Amino acid sequence: MALSPCGSNSFDSGLEIKTRSVEQTLIPLVSQITTLINHKDKPRKSEKTLRAIQRVGQAVNMAVGRFVTVGEAIAIENQELKEEMSFACYEARRAGDTIAHLTDVVSIEQPESDGRATIFSDKASMVKAARMLLSSVTKVLVLADRIVIKQIIASRNKDLKDEKKKARMAAARAVLEKCTMMLLTASKTCLRHPDCDSARINKDGVFQRMRLALEQVIEIVTEARPSGEGDILPVSIYMGIREYKNQLEGLREGLCLLSKEDLTALLEVILEHTEDFTDSAYTSHEHREHILELSRQARLELEQLIAVWMQVQNPKATEATEEMELAILKTCQCMNELKKELHNAAAELAADLLKYHADHIVLKALKVSGGEGSLEALAKYTCELTEQKEQLVETCRLLRHISGTEPLEITCIHAEDTFQVIGPQIISSAQTLALHPSSKIAKENLDVFCEAWESQLNDMSILLREIIDLFEGRRGEKRTYLSLPRPGKLSANLKTIKPVKLDSEEQTAIAKVGLELRLLTSDLDSESEKWEDQEHEIVRQGQGMSSMAYSMYLFTRGEGLLKTTQDLFHQTEVFAEEGFKLYSSLQAFSTQLGDDEKAIFTAETEKLVALCQQLQITARMPVQGKNSTFLKVDSSIQNTKSVLTVVVYILPLCNKLIKKYKCEQSSLGSPQSWRETPLQTPVHEDCLSGKNGNGFGVKSLEQHVANLTFLESK
């Protein structure tokens, strides 16, 4: 495999095995097995031919033996992949033995009627053994690379607290994880159809992408910079506006070190980048006109500001301070409006595009035309996919300009690169299938690349939601609600649990459930924002539960401050306690309802308390072994989803009832206020007060802040 070689430190010192060494072991195997498969059948075989065939067969078997020895050694040192690696090695060794047996043709006098199968009498068995060998060898190589990747990523001695590094590592990890399956099917397709150019192009594209991702991982871990390059992101509009406004604010105290020419140049750079929006064929006419108008206004506001600034610098000026302040405010306001217009243009375009392509019509058509071997239809849908790719790439570029943070900007760049690369790979895999319509592996390969495209569309949807949330102030970087225990305050039953992290496969498996949880938190936030009284006890408790659930969603992505499964389980228990508090508030609220409304309302609140009890039981359930831990993680996330689903239903119902009764009381002239709902004694008071023997009390805001400070210092 032509992946970048890694040093011997990639494995334990007692096992100095490199991915490159495995690749070199494979080279003689490929050439020799090709010789065996392609030999020409002749009625009469010379002694020289027989000896050559036997030598090649023995060489293949010996090469397989060396290769398998390397694979088995890797399996011993890596228990998580031991079973898969051992089976692949067993298959490879069995295929090698079969090839050696079939090529054991010592003499031309040996009778062919003795019943023993040889390469001459049973060529089908030879082809079958060769296929098994190449398939198992490819599997071993892929597993070996996965081990190298995991060990690089899991390096404990490297500091990844920098959010930009985390985002870059997440992007590289996503590429490597998705490319693992692509590499397997692309390699199998290339081996099955060695003369097919599109299959070779497809495989080479995967190798190249993995190579670049590995280089990025190594660069992050070792803090190296190839060719002296710095970690510099492309200039984005949101960064430019932020710098520009900082300089304008500095004018008040004379802290701006730029000249009027420099300020003008800084604005012009920003406005030059807005041409990415105005020149785009996908930007609506309305947005384009607004952006151009705001750009003109920004220039005029700066000219006015500079004129006032020059006046203030005159020692004789005594009444220009207020004019200066007003000019700064007007200029900053204009830039805010421009930023908002750009955000709306990019966000609306992305939302419309994702909605339009949600049914994956082009991908389905490519699969059908490829399976039917219709090159004409394939050419048509290839053009459509290329156009779709260009739309998505340009949209990601626009989203990068308004992303709001450097980590989100890096994620936008990753999405742009992914669409740019996977689009042509889908086309090459579809071309291979069209040339070989009956090939099962070619069909499977196309399916894998199409799934990667669909997955990236899904990731882009999440990215868009995060950009919108950040822009609207619903989900800032520091908002995540946590209720982790203070050091030394863990309960007895949690002390027995060994803190573990999910591996990459488990992280991928739990990601889908995490996405569903994320969507529910968005729904809950939307419902909370509709309340007129944001300080109402019920809405505040709902918002708290939403924030806690969001921290669990971040855990499913390998992000946030919930680092281990133990952190997640404790957060789950505190989430359940918050659910009990909400239940108590709802019970008190229900006492003011009429009989019919109360019946419906009570039915929903009873669901809530039952689900919170189940969640609490799950959180306290002991675990034994890695598989048991993962099942508990899955159950915790699923039960949290169920609780949120009920809360998302209850909140708008409460809001509707409050508005209804307010209206009725207003018409009757009643002074009663619905702002504060009286609270009854909580149903689970012992849990909430921390007197249940487990030490889990609901912490005050100051305690949460202390926890966050402690975690960040760690």
XYZ file of C-alpha atoms in Angstrom:
714
model
C 0.000 0.000 0.000
C 1.380 3.369 -0.968
C 0.502 5.083 2.284
C 2.996 7.299 4.021
C 5.370 5.133 6.082
C 5.186 5.570 9.806
C 8.093 5.219 12.201
C 8.581 2.264 14.506
C 7.069 4.225 17.371
C 3.673 3.593 15.786
C 3.699 0.190 17.489
C 5.097 -1.137 20.735
C 8.867 -1.352 20.810
C 8.710 -5.130 20.833
C 6.887 -5.183 17.494
C 8.597 -2.967 14.950
C 6.160 -3.353 12.090
C 5.329 -0.597 9.628
C 2.536 -0.348 7.105
C 5.207 0.072 4.439
C 6.794 -3.270 5.384
C 3.464 -5.044 4.908
C 3.154 -3.409 1.500
C 6.634 -4.552 0.458
C 5.778 -8.104 1.533
C 2.850 -8.025 -0.887
C 4.800 -6.940 -3.990
C 6.172 -10.399 -4.999
C 2.762 -11.918 -4.307
C 1.010 -9.699 -6.848
C 3.505 -10.308 -9.648
C 3.803 -14.039 -9.067
C 0.092 -14.763 -8.777
C -0.433 -12.830 -12.007
C 2.082 -15.173 -13.671
C 0.181 -18.229 -12.473
C -3.262 -17.004 -13.532
C -2.125 -15.846 -16.967
C -0.023 -18.884 -17.978
C -1.015 -20.372 -21.328
C -2.344 -23.929 -21.519
C -0.392 -26.064 -23.987
C -0.979 -29.702 -24.882
C 2.641 -30.529 -24.074
C 4.520 -28.996 -21.158
C 8.290 -28.963 -20.983
C 10.215 -29.895 -17.883
C 11.377 -26.280 -17.677
C 7.779 -25.018 -17.679
C 6.760 -27.396 -14.919
C 9.697 -26.427 -12.743
C 8.956 -22.727 -13.301
C 5.287 -23.172 -12.304
C 6.295 -25.092 -9.204
C 8.839 -22.443 -8.218
C 6.287 -19.671 -8.637
C 3.722 -21.578 -6.571
C 6.251 -22.144 -3.791
C 7.330 -18.500 -3.918
C 3.726 -17.401 -3.574
C 3.217 -19.696 -0.603
C 6.401 -18.435 1.072
C 5.441 -14.797 0.477
C 2.012 -15.494 1.982
C 3.674 -17.157 4.954
C 5.822 -14.093 5.647
C 2.842 -11.799 5.118
C 0.604 -13.808 7.457
C 3.323 -13.884 10.121
C 3.346 -10.086 10.109
C -0.468 -9.958 10.260
C -0.683 -12.467 13.120
C 1.906 -10.512 15.100
C -0.180 -7.346 14.648
C -3.303 -9.237 15.765
C -1.630 -10.354 19.009
C -0.747 -6.759 19.893
C -4.169 -5.301 19.024
C -6.978 -7.146 20.747
C -9.789 -4.975 19.321
C -9.069 -6.270 15.808
C -7.615 -9.641 16.728
C -10.585 -11.685 15.556
C -10.883 -9.970 12.161
C -7.133 -9.986 11.552
C -6.719 -13.623 12.602
C -9.528 -14.763 10.293
C -8.107 -12.806 7.351
C -4.658 -14.320 8.007
C -6.185 -17.799 8.212
C -7.919 -17.307 4.858
C -4.695 -16.042 3.298
C -2.663 -18.986 4.603
C -5.301 -21.475 3.407
C -5.319 -19.917 -0.057
C -1.505 -19.985 -0.176
C -1.444 -23.684 0.727
C -4.019 -24.420 -1.983
C -1.938 -22.616 -4.602
C 1.195 -24.523 -3.531
C -0.704 -27.812 -3.801
C -2.127 -27.033 -7.253
C 1.289 -26.020 -8.617
C 3.061 -29.108 -7.288
C 3.760 -30.557 -10.767
C 7.273 -32.018 -10.581
C 7.610 -34.149 -13.728
C 6.150 -34.415 -17.197
C 5.938 -38.164 -16.677
C 3.563 -37.712 -13.742
C 0.196 -39.108 -14.896
C -2.697 -36.620 -14.962
C -5.156 -39.413 -14.433
C -4.037 -40.162 -10.858
C -6.993 -38.144 -9.550
C -4.926 -35.373 -7.954
C -6.021 -31.822 -8.856
C -3.374 -29.571 -10.416
C -3.276 -26.169 -12.028
C -3.731 -27.906 -15.382
C -6.647 -30.159 -14.449
C -8.524 -27.736 -12.156
C -7.867 -24.148 -13.180
C -11.175 -23.015 -11.624
C -9.846 -23.944 -8.178
C -6.687 -21.980 -8.932
C -8.695 -18.864 -9.825
C -10.855 -19.266 -6.722
C -7.792 -19.604 -4.481
C -6.188 -16.555 -6.091
C -9.314 -14.469 -5.489
C -9.520 -15.597 -1.870
C -5.847 -14.772 -1.377
C -6.070 -11.273 -2.837
C -9.261 -10.516 -0.905
C -7.838 -11.661 2.432
C -4.530 -9.863 1.826
C -6.394 -6.626 1.091
C -8.371 -7.085 4.319
C -5.167 -7.534 6.339
C -3.669 -4.385 4.815
C -6.778 -2.335 5.577
C -6.840 -3.570 9.181
C -3.138 -2.788 9.563
C -3.743 0.778 8.401
C -6.675 1.167 10.766
C -4.415 0.198 13.650
C -1.791 2.741 12.617
C -4.465 5.438 12.324
C -5.956 4.648 15.737
C -2.566 4.711 17.415
C -1.719 8.080 15.927
C -5.066 9.563 16.927
C -4.940 8.035 20.415
C -1.530 9.553 21.185
C -1.807 10.616 24.827
C 1.178 12.889 24.861
C -0.165 15.457 22.379
C -2.074 18.575 23.354
C -5.267 19.030 21.308
C -6.971 21.651 23.470
C -6.696 24.126 20.615
C -10.140 24.183 19.009
C -8.662 24.583 15.527
C -6.533 21.476 16.015
C -9.557 19.563 17.268
C -11.549 20.568 14.202
C -8.715 19.633 11.833
C -8.232 16.295 13.602
C -11.979 15.598 13.424
C -11.947 16.327 9.689
C -8.948 14.039 9.098
C -10.488 11.308 11.243
C -13.731 11.489 9.283
C -11.830 11.074 6.019
C -9.861 8.073 7.275
C -12.890 6.341 8.779
C -15.001 6.753 5.635
C -12.133 5.867 3.323
C -11.550 2.547 5.082
C -14.616 0.965 3.494
C -14.044 2.821 0.227
C -10.508 1.447 0.040
C -11.708 -2.103 0.546
C -14.377 -2.057 -2.170
C -12.293 0.075 -4.571
C -9.332 -2.312 -4.228
C -11.532 -5.369 -4.722
C -13.078 -3.781 -7.813
C -9.646 -2.964 -9.218
C -8.441 -6.516 -8.588
C -11.588 -7.978 -10.128
C -11.291 -5.722 -13.203
C -7.537 -5.025 -13.538
C -7.801 -3.643 -17.085
C -10.525 -1.116 -16.225
C -9.157 2.442 -16.169
C -12.108 3.871 -14.228
C -11.627 1.263 -11.469
C -7.949 2.177 -11.194
C -8.742 5.906 -11.099
C -11.330 5.241 -8.412
C -8.881 3.319 -6.226
C -6.057 5.828 -6.730
C -8.376 8.626 -5.639
C -9.056 6.875 -2.327
C -5.348 6.294 -1.739
C -4.557 9.928 -2.420
C -7.233 11.162 -0.025
C -6.076 8.815 2.745
C -2.487 9.882 2.162
C -3.361 13.555 2.600
C -5.480 12.845 5.698
C -2.667 10.820 7.290
C -0.227 13.623 6.595
C -2.611 16.024 8.318
C -2.945 13.745 11.358
C 0.822 13.379 11.630
C 1.248 17.137 11.209
C -1.207 17.844 14.043
C 0.215 15.218 16.391
C 3.870 16.087 15.799
C 3.189 19.818 15.406
C 5.224 19.684 12.224
C 4.745 21.975 9.238
C 5.604 20.596 5.787
C 7.992 22.874 3.856
C 7.782 25.491 6.611
C 4.119 26.216 5.923
C 2.023 27.785 8.665
C -1.445 26.790 9.808
C -3.193 29.579 7.887
C -6.866 29.491 6.924
C -8.171 31.237 3.806
C -9.452 34.737 4.557
C -13.154 34.714 5.414
C -15.597 37.615 5.598
C -16.614 37.070 9.222
C -12.949 37.264 10.307
C -12.410 40.379 8.199
C -15.470 42.105 9.652
C -14.417 41.222 13.180
C -10.941 42.714 12.652
C -12.394 45.782 10.924
C -14.839 46.473 13.776
C -12.064 46.014 16.361
C -10.038 48.688 14.612
C -13.061 51.014 14.491
C -13.732 50.494 18.192
C -10.090 51.352 18.864
C -10.616 54.816 17.403
C -12.497 55.850 20.555
C -9.444 55.527 22.781
C -6.872 56.239 20.123
C -5.846 52.566 20.080
C -6.199 52.125 16.316
C -2.717 51.937 14.824
C -3.930 51.987 11.232
C -3.959 55.003 8.949
C -7.080 56.102 7.101
C -5.625 54.443 3.975
C -5.185 51.172 5.878
C -8.766 51.276 7.155
C -10.035 51.854 3.648
C -7.904 48.970 2.340
C -9.208 46.690 5.102
C -12.793 47.452 4.117
C -12.038 46.911 0.438
C -10.649 43.430 1.177
C -13.919 42.542 2.909
C -16.024 43.917 0.082
C -13.872 42.094 -2.467
C -14.764 38.808 -0.766
C -18.457 39.667 -0.937
C -18.051 39.212 -4.693
C -18.119 35.467 -3.968
C -21.804 36.075 -3.177
C -22.672 38.674 -5.807
C -20.886 36.794 -8.618
C -22.470 33.458 -7.692
C -25.114 32.184 -10.078
C -26.910 30.654 -7.093
C -27.390 33.903 -5.116
C -30.905 35.284 -5.480
C -31.376 38.649 -7.212
C -32.846 40.145 -4.037
C -29.873 39.163 -1.879
C -27.422 40.309 -4.550
C -29.001 43.776 -4.697
C -29.033 44.115 -0.903
C -25.377 43.079 -0.628
C -24.320 45.590 -3.289
C -26.342 48.383 -1.638
C -24.875 47.628 1.807
C -21.385 47.561 0.300
C -21.909 51.052 -1.121
C -23.287 52.231 2.201
C -20.275 50.763 4.063
C -17.913 52.838 1.900
C -19.933 56.006 2.528
C -20.061 55.395 6.293
C -16.296 54.909 6.418
C -15.719 58.122 4.443
C -17.903 59.992 6.930
C -16.105 58.395 9.870
C -12.681 59.293 8.497
C -13.783 62.901 7.980
C -14.951 63.118 11.623
C -11.793 61.326 12.775
C -9.626 63.911 11.019
C -11.676 66.663 12.653
C -11.256 65.168 16.143
C -7.497 65.108 15.700
C -7.539 68.899 15.303
C -6.585 70.409 18.706
C -9.154 73.166 18.214
C -12.051 70.679 17.876
C -14.138 70.624 21.037
C -17.554 69.291 20.025
C -16.622 66.411 17.718
C -16.676 63.620 20.318
C -20.374 62.872 19.950
C -20.111 62.970 16.155
C -17.216 60.530 16.345
C -19.185 58.145 18.544
C -22.184 58.323 16.230
C -20.029 57.734 13.143
C -18.423 54.646 14.726
C -21.818 53.250 15.709
C -23.276 53.832 12.240
C -20.269 52.212 10.546
C -20.367 49.163 12.829
C -24.131 48.884 12.380
C -23.720 48.905 8.616
C -21.178 46.064 8.844
C -23.554 44.107 11.094
C -26.315 44.485 8.521
C -23.958 43.374 5.758
C -22.932 40.330 7.792
C -26.589 39.467 8.419
C -27.438 39.776 4.719
C -24.522 37.519 3.765
C -25.563 35.023 6.437
C -29.142 34.930 5.176
C -28.013 34.521 1.563
C -25.703 31.584 2.341
C -28.020 29.897 4.851
C -31.075 30.087 2.581
C -29.095 28.766 -0.376
C -27.740 25.848 1.675
C -31.162 24.994 3.129
C -32.835 25.063 -0.300
C -30.074 22.964 -1.835
C -30.190 20.334 0.913
C -33.969 20.131 0.637
C -33.830 19.829 -3.159
C -31.305 16.994 -3.082
C -32.801 15.171 -0.075
C -34.329 12.415 -2.236
C -30.988 11.610 -3.981
C -32.629 11.260 -7.409
C -29.351 11.632 -9.329
C -27.585 8.971 -7.246
C -30.440 6.538 -7.773
C -30.403 7.223 -11.510
C -26.643 6.638 -11.676
C -27.053 3.273 -9.953
C -29.807 2.230 -12.371
C -27.985 3.366 -15.523
C -24.757 1.744 -14.343
C -26.505 -1.527 -13.517
C -28.140 -1.542 -16.954
C -24.856 -0.790 -18.694
C -26.372 2.283 -20.351
C -23.431 4.575 -21.126
C -25.671 7.203 -22.731
C -27.881 7.531 -19.660
C -24.797 7.433 -17.455
C -23.298 10.394 -19.332
C -26.493 12.390 -18.754
C -26.617 11.765 -15.009
C -22.868 12.280 -14.718
C -23.389 15.855 -15.945
C -26.195 16.348 -13.423
C -24.074 15.053 -10.534
C -21.180 17.287 -11.611
C -23.508 20.294 -11.559
C -24.830 19.272 -8.148
C -21.255 18.935 -6.894
C -20.378 22.448 -8.099
C -23.462 23.844 -6.344
C -22.542 22.166 -3.063
C -18.879 23.167 -3.293
C -19.780 26.809 -3.889
C -22.355 26.732 -1.099
C -19.763 25.365 1.355
C -17.449 28.183 0.274
C -20.137 30.752 1.059
C -20.920 29.090 4.390
C -17.235 29.334 5.297
C -17.434 33.119 4.932
C -20.229 33.371 7.509
C -19.349 30.365 9.737
C -18.591 32.519 12.809
C -15.766 30.477 14.382
C -12.536 28.970 13.134
C -13.561 25.361 14.002
C -16.771 25.753 11.971
C -14.751 27.350 9.184
C -12.470 24.296 9.117
C -15.533 22.047 8.990
C -16.841 24.026 5.991
C -13.522 23.581 4.201
C -13.659 19.843 4.947
C -17.192 19.630 3.520
C -16.102 21.525 0.401
C -13.131 19.189 -0.126
C -15.273 16.108 0.450
C -17.839 17.020 -2.204
C -15.035 18.003 -4.562
C -13.407 14.576 -4.236
C -16.330 12.166 -3.818
C -18.247 13.530 -6.831
C -15.676 12.298 -9.404
C -15.216 9.064 -7.430
C -18.947 8.305 -7.705
C -18.709 8.934 -11.446
C -15.679 6.641 -11.907
C -17.311 3.859 -9.863
C -20.529 4.251 -11.918
C -18.501 4.026 -15.134
C -16.907 0.804 -13.897
C -20.326 -0.675 -13.171
C -21.627 0.402 -16.595
C -18.706 -1.413 -18.248
C -19.281 -4.494 -16.052
C -23.029 -4.490 -15.237
C -23.013 -8.008 -13.787
C -20.141 -7.304 -11.364
C -21.350 -7.538 -7.775
C -18.255 -5.868 -6.347
C -18.561 -2.952 -8.812
C -22.177 -2.454 -7.670
C -21.145 -2.646 -4.013
C -18.368 -0.136 -4.666
C -20.801 2.365 -6.204
C -23.146 1.903 -3.242
C -20.323 2.700 -0.803
C -19.417 5.954 -2.550
C -23.067 6.993 -2.844
C -23.514 6.367 0.896
C -20.488 8.574 1.570
C -22.104 11.355 -0.485
C -25.392 11.015 1.406
C -23.506 11.011 4.705
C -21.736 14.243 3.774
C -25.068 15.872 2.896
C -26.280 14.877 6.350
C -23.130 16.353 7.928
C -23.668 19.542 5.953
C -27.191 19.796 7.362
C -25.804 19.595 10.909
C -23.122 22.141 10.041
C -25.740 24.564 8.711
C -27.809 24.182 11.879
C -24.771 24.936 14.049
C -23.859 28.023 12.006
C -27.434 29.326 12.278
C -27.604 28.582 16.007
C -24.330 30.390 16.603
C -25.385 33.416 14.541
C -28.727 33.680 16.348
C -27.119 33.250 19.752
C -28.902 30.015 20.586
C -25.812 27.876 20.818
C -22.575 29.627 21.711
C -19.273 27.838 22.289
C -19.560 28.174 26.082
C -23.252 27.447 26.514
C -23.030 23.686 27.008
C -24.781 22.821 30.292
C -22.832 20.399 32.427
C -23.418 18.905 35.826
C -20.289 16.863 36.346
C -19.309 15.915 39.915
C -16.642 17.792 41.797
C -13.379 15.917 42.400
C -13.710 13.610 45.369
C -17.525 13.821 45.373
C -18.315 10.781 43.234
C -20.751 8.250 44.622
C -19.668 4.800 45.648
C -21.286 3.021 42.751
C -19.616 5.273 40.157
C -16.164 4.785 41.668
C -16.281 1.154 40.635
C -16.757 2.087 36.970
C -13.592 2.370 34.933
C -13.764 5.534 32.807
C -13.512 4.581 29.132
C -13.863 6.338 25.805
C -15.704 5.015 22.766
C -13.502 3.796 19.931
C -14.003 5.039 16.364
C -16.385 2.224 15.386
C -18.586 2.757 18.445
C -18.486 6.523 17.870
C -19.733 5.987 14.315
C -22.485 3.622 15.481
C -23.781 6.061 18.096
C -23.521 9.127 15.811
C -26.912 8.561 14.127
C -28.730 8.411 17.467
C -26.794 11.486 18.532
C -28.009 13.375 15.460
C -31.629 12.557 16.348
C -30.963 13.867 19.856
C -29.464 17.038 18.360
C -32.582 17.658 16.261
C -34.777 17.259 19.337
C -32.729 19.867 21.239
C -33.248 22.261 18.316
C -36.999 21.632 18.440
C -37.034 22.211 22.187
C -35.041 25.442 21.829
C -37.473 26.655 19.173
C -40.454 25.963 21.412
C -38.760 27.666 24.366
C -38.181 30.835 22.338
C -41.932 31.135 21.694
C -42.626 31.765 25.409
C -43.262 35.391 26.268
C -42.001 34.858 29.806
C -38.493 33.429 29.441
C -38.085 33.365 33.244
C -41.003 30.999 33.799
C -39.965 27.988 35.868
C -41.182 25.470 33.301
C -39.395 27.020 30.324
C -36.156 27.478 32.296
C -36.187 23.812 33.286
C -36.871 22.818 29.687
C -33.950 24.929 28.482
C -31.691 23.331 31.077
C -32.656 19.848 29.900
C -32.040 20.895 26.291
C -28.531 22.090 27.141
C -27.716 18.888 29.020
C -28.986 16.803 26.097
C -26.840 18.902 23.740
C -23.736 18.010 25.771
C -24.685 14.331 25.323
C -24.981 14.928 21.566
C -21.470 16.402 21.557
C -20.287 13.249 23.343
C -21.605 11.123 20.452
C -19.367 13.184 18.152
C -16.328 12.814 20.399
C -16.498 16.514 21.337
C -17.465 18.651 24.295
C -16.560 18.285 27.974
C -18.114 14.843 28.477
C -14.927 12.921 27.785
C -15.623 9.415 29.132
C -18.600 7.100 29.438
C -18.569 7.759 33.192
C -19.103 11.472 32.495
C -22.018 10.584 30.217
C -23.668 8.285 32.757
C -23.500 10.901 35.493
C -24.843 13.570 33.147
C -27.694 11.175 32.277
C -28.615 10.781 35.950
C -28.601 14.530 36.532
C -30.731 14.926 33.388
C -33.257 12.484 34.889
C -33.281 14.489 38.132
C -33.984 17.645 36.151
C -36.869 15.764 34.537
C -38.304 15.009 37.978
C -38.088 18.712 38.846
C -39.920 19.587 35.655
C -42.558 16.978 36.481
C -43.146 18.620 39.870
C -43.545 22.036 38.234
C -45.977 20.575 35.728
C -47.991 18.925 38.510
C -48.358 22.270 40.232
C -49.305 23.870 36.927
C -51.991 21.240 36.291
C -53.881 22.167 39.487
C -54.989 25.375 37.732
C -56.444 23.572 34.697
C -59.989 22.501 33.951
C -60.921 18.813 34.163
C -60.730 18.045 30.415
C -57.432 19.852 29.916
C -56.021 18.359 33.097
C -56.756 14.796 31.928
C -54.792 15.253 28.709
C -52.009 17.130 30.467
C -51.658 14.568 33.263
C -51.366 11.706 30.768
C -48.296 13.360 29.213
C -46.671 14.248 32.535
C -47.071 10.645 33.720
C -45.167 9.542 30.614
C -42.426 11.982 31.586
C -41.956 10.680 35.105
C -41.991 7.040 33.935
C -39.321 7.747 31.322
C -37.183 9.656 33.834
C -37.371 6.707 36.227
C -36.252 4.358 33.447
C -33.418 6.717 32.563
C -32.276 6.884 36.177
C -32.277 3.085 36.406
C -30.213 2.863 33.222
C -27.698 5.419 34.511
C -27.154 3.455 37.745
C -26.957 0.066 36.068
C -23.549 -1.613 36.638
C -21.538 -2.594 33.554
C -19.075 -5.387 32.933
C -16.922 -5.376 29.830
C -16.626 -3.102 26.808
C -19.720 -4.394 25.009
C -21.872 -3.869 28.102
C -20.573 -0.301 28.392
C -21.473 0.496 24.791
C -24.985 -0.938 25.236
C -25.449 1.266 28.316
C -24.294 4.311 26.322
C -26.786 3.481 23.576
C -29.617 2.966 26.084
C -28.798 6.242 27.838
C -28.971 8.231 24.597
C -32.145 6.457 23.446
C -33.911 7.060 26.785
C -32.819 10.701 26.777
C -34.390 11.015 23.312
C -37.653 9.610 24.642
C -37.724 12.086 27.532
C -37.022 15.031 25.214
C -39.771 13.911 22.824
C -42.317 14.229 25.643
C -40.901 17.596 26.782
C -41.055 18.933 23.209
C -44.774 18.061 23.205
C -45.512 19.434 26.684
C -43.815 22.846 26.370
C -45.998 24.253 23.557
C -49.071 22.795 25.282
C -48.186 24.695 28.478
C -47.509 27.859 26.520
C -50.870 27.600 24.763
C -52.743 27.066 28.022
C -50.959 29.960 29.716
C -51.887 32.304 26.861
C -55.477 31.062 26.946
C -55.900 31.617 30.692
C -54.131 34.970 30.549
C -56.606 36.081 27.917
C -59.571 34.848 29.983
C -58.307 36.482 33.188
C -57.611 39.704 31.348
C -61.204 39.808 30.104
C -62.450 39.119 33.656
C -60.122 41.670 35.194
C -58.438 39.022 37.355
C -55.183 40.121 38.989
C -53.789 36.585 39.127
C -50.421 36.247 37.403
C -49.213 33.203 35.526
C -45.628 34.386 35.589
C -44.644 32.202 38.525
C -46.225 28.798 39.003
C -46.239 27.635 42.656
C -44.112 24.548 43.147
C -45.215 21.540 45.109
C -42.817 19.296 46.977
C -40.893 17.293 44.360
C -41.954 13.690 43.916
C -38.331 12.600 44.169
C -37.204 15.034 46.838
C -34.587 12.638 48.164
C -32.952 12.454 44.756
C -32.993 16.212 44.327
C -31.623 17.018 47.771
C -28.723 14.583 47.547
C -29.993 12.440 50.458
C -30.483 9.195 48.569
C -27.213 7.659 49.673
C -25.571 8.164 46.320
C -24.501 11.758 46.837
C -26.223 13.131 43.737
C -27.675 16.514 44.649
C -28.763 19.154 42.168
C -25.906 21.683 42.149
C -26.271 25.425 42.115
C -25.103 27.548 39.196
C -21.945 28.444 41.135
C -21.127 24.744 41.504
C -21.577 24.192 37.763
C -19.183 27.049 37.067
C -16.680 25.555 39.505
C -16.960 22.195 37.729
C -16.381 23.791 34.348
C -13.346 25.686 35.661
C -11.906 22.488 37.101
C -12.441 20.550 33.860
C -10.934 23.280 31.696
C -7.884 23.439 33.960
C -7.475 19.694 33.486
